[in-house]
Amino acid sequence: DTEVTQTPKHLVMGMTNKKSLKCEQHMGHRAMYWYKQKAKKPPELMFVYSYEKLSINESVPSRFSPECPNSSLLNLHLHALQPEDSALYLCASSQARGYGYTFGSGTRLTVV
Amino acid sequence: AQSVTQPDIHITVSEGASLELRCNYSYGATPYLFWYVQSPGQGLQLLLKYFSGDTLVQGIKGFEAEFKRSQSSFNLRKPSVHWSDAAEYFCAVGTYNTDKLIFGTGTRLQVFP
């Protein structure tokens, strides 16, 4: 299995809702990432988990809360989001530095 | 600090023509270098990577890239472009001491028949 699977593919949520994005990989990769991508922009790093521990948090607002239940799963919990948080949220994993990331196909999030 | 520059925001080529996408990086040591491709609404796919050894690297879909230390460049090339190559291309740089990749701003490739 050489894929990163993200669910759901599309999500529409209100500003008072709580939702979660899920990401799964079975490649034995040690690091997992959340990126946010706005239209016509490069991906922006949000969080990095290395060996299931949060290693990088790019000063992301607390309305985004990551969770890594085990080495194969990564969640992003969303609460009280703003319309400007609408974007494509990408999950990625990597075997080691220098090997590059494997990206999922993303979750298209719309906040209304 | 590391940085990546992709000078061309948008490139248009005819199908069958050759292609070169430019990427320049700023970093004190030898970086890890990557090219990714993204189709609309999709995730990013790794085309090729360089972190040591032969400076000319071959990737998927007929792409290649050459690392030139003297020019701090890692340009992506393809001898003959296909209509399916139309997409956004991102150059990225990483280092040995961080998990973080820095992405360039991207180059949008349009292919005319």
Short mmCIF file of C-alpha atoms in Angstrom, two decimals:
data_model
loop_
_atom_site.label_atom_id
_atom_site.label_comp_id
_atom_site.label_asym_id
_atom_site.label_seq_id
_atom_site.Cartn_x
_atom_site.Cartn_y
_atom_site.Cartn_z
CA ASP A 1 0.00 0.00 0.00
CA THR A 2 1.71 3.19 -1.21
CA GLU A 3 -1.06 5.66 -0.57
CA VAL A 4 -2.12 8.28 1.90
CA THR A 5 -5.90 8.19 2.29
CA GLN A 6 -7.84 11.25 3.39
CA THR A 7 -11.49 11.42 4.38
CA PRO A 8 -13.81 13.06 3.68
CA LYS A 9 -12.96 14.41 0.23
CA HIS A 10 -15.33 17.34 0.64
CA LEU A 11 -16.69 18.98 3.79
CA VAL A 12 -19.02 21.91 4.29
CA MET A 13 -19.36 23.13 7.85
CA GLY A 14 -20.86 26.04 9.71
CA MET A 15 -18.83 28.31 11.93
CA THR A 16 -20.25 26.69 15.09
CA ASN A 17 -19.73 23.09 13.99
CA LYS A 18 -17.14 20.59 15.17
CA LYS A 19 -15.74 18.24 12.56
CA SER A 20 -12.66 16.09 12.01
CA LEU A 21 -10.46 15.33 9.04
CA LYS A 22 -8.84 11.92 8.90
CA CYS A 23 -5.65 10.69 7.30
CA GLU A 24 -4.27 7.16 7.12
CA GLN A 25 -1.09 5.58 5.74
CA HIS A 26 0.19 2.01 5.90
CA MET A 27 3.67 2.54 4.49
CA GLY A 28 5.36 2.53 7.88
CA HIS A 29 6.35 6.17 7.46
CA ARG A 30 7.58 7.78 10.68
CA ALA A 31 6.42 11.34 10.02
CA MET A 32 3.01 12.74 9.12
CA TYR A 33 2.02 16.26 8.17
CA TRP A 34 -0.95 18.58 7.79
CA TYR A 35 -0.78 21.27 5.13
CA LYS A 36 -3.27 23.96 4.18
CA GLN A 37 -3.48 25.12 0.58
CA LYS A 38 -5.43 28.11 -0.69
CA ALA A 39 -6.27 28.44 -4.37
CA LYS A 40 -3.29 29.18 -6.63
CA LYS A 41 -0.90 29.11 -3.65
CA PRO A 42 1.71 26.60 -2.46
CA PRO A 43 0.92 24.34 0.50
CA GLU A 44 1.54 25.88 3.92
CA LEU A 45 2.76 23.64 6.70
CA MET A 46 0.51 23.44 9.76
CA PHE A 47 1.73 20.52 11.89
CA VAL A 48 4.32 17.75 11.85
CA TYR A 49 4.16 14.55 13.85
CA SER A 50 7.32 12.51 14.11
CA TYR A 51 7.09 9.07 15.75
CA GLU A 52 3.59 10.05 16.93
CA LYS A 53 4.80 13.15 18.75
CA LEU A 54 4.05 16.70 17.67
CA SER A 55 7.36 18.08 16.48
CA ILE A 56 6.36 21.22 14.55
CA ASN A 57 3.42 23.56 15.08
CA GLU A 58 3.54 26.51 12.74
CA SER A 59 1.64 28.84 15.06
CA VAL A 60 -1.70 27.56 13.85
CA PRO A 61 -4.83 28.96 15.58
CA SER A 62 -6.22 26.77 18.35
CA ARG A 63 -9.42 26.16 16.41
CA PHE A 64 -7.30 23.56 14.59
CA SER A 65 -6.31 20.67 16.84
CA PRO A 66 -4.18 17.79 15.54
CA GLU A 67 -4.13 14.29 16.94
CA CYS A 68 -2.00 11.27 16.15
CA PRO A 69 -3.66 8.18 17.72
CA ASN A 70 -1.05 5.79 16.30
CA SER A 71 1.69 5.61 13.69
CA SER A 72 -0.77 5.11 10.83
CA LEU A 73 -3.44 7.68 11.66
CA LEU A 74 -3.54 11.45 11.81
CA ASN A 75 -6.59 13.55 12.60
CA LEU A 76 -7.30 17.24 12.41
CA HIS A 77 -10.11 18.40 14.66
CA LEU A 78 -11.90 21.55 13.60
CA HIS A 79 -13.98 23.83 15.80
CA ALA A 80 -15.38 27.34 15.38
CA LEU A 81 -13.72 27.88 12.04
CA GLN A 82 -13.92 31.08 10.03
CA PRO A 83 -14.79 31.43 6.33
CA GLU A 84 -11.15 32.27 5.59
CA ASP A 85 -10.26 28.75 6.75
CA SER A 86 -11.88 27.39 3.61
CA ALA A 87 -9.11 25.63 1.71
CA LEU A 88 -7.73 22.29 0.57
CA TYR A 89 -6.27 20.42 3.53
CA LEU A 90 -3.54 18.02 2.61
CA CYS A 91 -2.08 15.20 4.64
CA ALA A 92 1.35 13.78 3.85
CA SER A 93 3.76 11.23 5.22
CA SER A 94 7.47 10.61 4.83
CA GLN A 95 9.85 7.76 5.46
CA ALA A 96 12.81 9.97 6.35
CA ARG A 97 14.31 13.33 5.53
CA GLY A 98 15.45 13.46 1.95
CA TYR A 99 12.89 10.95 0.72
CA GLY A 100 10.13 13.46 0.04
CA TYR A 101 6.52 13.32 1.04
CA THR A 102 3.66 11.17 -0.14
CA PHE A 103 0.55 13.32 -0.24
CA GLY A 104 -3.08 12.40 0.05
CA SER A 105 -5.60 13.83 -2.39
CA GLY A 106 -6.86 16.28 0.20
CA THR A 107 -10.09 17.40 1.84
CA ARG A 108 -11.80 20.38 0.25
CA LEU A 109 -13.20 22.33 3.23
CA THR A 110 -15.78 25.07 2.90
CA VAL A 111 -16.77 27.07 5.98
CA VAL A 112 -20.12 28.84 5.71
CA ALA B 1 16.98 30.64 6.14
CA GLN B 2 16.00 28.40 3.27
CA SER B 3 13.97 29.77 0.39
CA VAL B 4 12.81 28.60 -3.02
CA THR B 5 12.10 30.77 -6.04
CA GLN B 6 10.17 29.75 -9.11
CA PRO B 7 10.49 32.78 -11.39
CA ASP B 8 7.83 31.72 -13.89
CA ILE B 9 4.25 31.95 -12.64
CA HIS B 10 2.70 30.68 -15.86
CA ILE B 11 4.19 28.92 -18.89
CA THR B 12 2.43 27.95 -22.09
CA VAL B 13 3.86 25.42 -24.54
CA SER B 14 2.63 23.51 -27.53
CA GLU B 15 2.19 19.78 -27.28
CA GLY B 16 5.39 18.06 -28.39
CA ALA B 17 7.60 21.01 -27.51
CA SER B 18 10.37 20.81 -24.94
CA LEU B 19 9.91 22.21 -21.45
CA GLU B 20 12.12 23.70 -18.78
CA LEU B 21 10.76 24.96 -15.46
CA ARG B 22 13.12 26.98 -13.35
CA CYS B 23 13.83 26.63 -9.65
CA ASN B 24 16.39 28.47 -7.55
CA TYR B 25 17.04 27.85 -3.89
CA SER B 26 18.85 29.55 -1.08
CA TYR B 27 20.57 27.39 1.50
CA GLY B 28 24.09 27.22 2.96
CA ALA B 29 24.68 23.51 2.50
CA THR B 30 23.54 20.92 -0.01
CA PRO B 31 19.79 20.73 0.31
CA TYR B 32 17.33 18.00 -0.48
CA LEU B 33 15.46 19.10 -3.63
CA PHE B 34 12.13 17.95 -4.98
CA TRP B 35 9.70 18.58 -7.80
CA TYR B 36 6.00 17.93 -7.30
CA VAL B 37 3.08 18.14 -9.71
CA GLN B 38 -0.51 18.96 -8.78
CA SER B 39 -3.55 18.57 -10.99
CA PRO B 40 -6.58 20.76 -10.15
CA GLY B 41 -8.26 19.78 -6.89
CA GLN B 42 -5.76 16.99 -6.27
CA GLY B 43 -2.89 16.30 -3.93
CA LEU B 44 0.75 16.67 -4.88
CA GLN B 45 2.65 13.89 -6.63
CA LEU B 46 6.41 13.54 -6.33
CA LEU B 47 8.08 13.70 -9.74
CA LEU B 48 11.70 13.38 -8.67
CA LYS B 49 14.17 14.19 -5.91
CA TYR B 50 17.82 14.92 -5.34
CA PHE B 51 19.85 14.63 -2.16
CA SER B 52 23.26 13.35 -3.25
CA GLY B 53 25.13 11.65 -6.06
CA ASP B 54 24.51 12.14 -9.75
CA THR B 55 23.36 15.69 -10.38
CA LEU B 56 21.06 14.67 -13.21
CA VAL B 57 18.06 12.84 -11.81
CA GLN B 58 15.36 11.00 -13.67
CA GLY B 59 11.78 11.00 -12.52
CA ILE B 60 8.38 9.70 -13.45
CA LYS B 61 6.41 10.68 -16.56
CA GLY B 62 9.59 11.35 -18.56
CA PHE B 63 10.78 14.28 -16.43
CA GLU B 64 14.35 14.95 -15.40
CA ALA B 65 16.06 17.66 -13.36
CA GLU B 66 19.62 18.83 -12.98
CA PHE B 67 21.17 20.09 -9.76
CA LYS B 68 23.66 22.89 -10.39
CA ARG B 69 25.36 23.91 -7.17
CA SER B 70 27.17 26.88 -8.75
CA GLN B 71 23.84 28.37 -9.86
CA SER B 72 21.77 27.19 -6.86
CA SER B 73 19.33 25.76 -9.35
CA PHE B 74 17.30 22.62 -9.84
CA ASN B 75 15.49 23.05 -13.14
CA LEU B 76 12.92 20.55 -14.37
CA ARG B 77 12.95 19.43 -18.00
CA LYS B 78 10.97 17.30 -20.38
CA PRO B 79 11.93 16.81 -24.04
CA SER B 80 8.38 16.50 -25.38
CA VAL B 81 5.34 17.72 -23.48
CA HIS B 82 2.00 15.93 -23.59
CA TRP B 83 -1.39 17.60 -23.07
CA SER B 84 -1.77 15.60 -19.83
CA ASP B 85 1.26 17.42 -18.38
CA ALA B 86 -0.85 20.56 -17.91
CA ALA B 87 -0.81 21.15 -14.14
CA GLU B 88 0.82 23.16 -11.36
CA TYR B 89 4.45 22.35 -10.64
CA PHE B 90 6.11 23.02 -7.29
CA CYS B 91 9.78 22.95 -6.45
CA ALA B 92 10.60 22.24 -2.79
CA VAL B 93 13.70 22.23 -0.59
CA GLY B 94 14.44 20.38 2.61
CA THR B 95 17.45 19.82 4.82
CA TYR B 96 18.96 17.08 6.95
CA ASN B 97 17.99 18.73 10.24
CA THR B 98 14.27 19.37 9.78
CA ASP B 99 11.17 17.55 8.59
CA LYS B 100 9.87 20.74 7.02
CA LEU B 101 9.82 21.25 3.26
CA ILE B 102 9.79 24.77 1.85
CA PHE B 103 7.73 25.06 -1.32
CA GLY B 104 8.16 27.52 -4.14
CA THR B 105 5.19 29.53 -5.33
CA GLY B 106 4.55 27.17 -8.22
CA THR B 107 4.51 27.35 -12.00
CA ARG B 108 1.29 26.73 -13.87
CA LEU B 109 1.88 24.84 -17.11
CA GLN B 110 -0.62 25.15 -19.92
CA VAL B 111 -0.30 22.91 -22.99
CA PHE B 112 -1.84 23.80 -26.35
CA PRO B 113 -2.60 21.13 -28.94
#
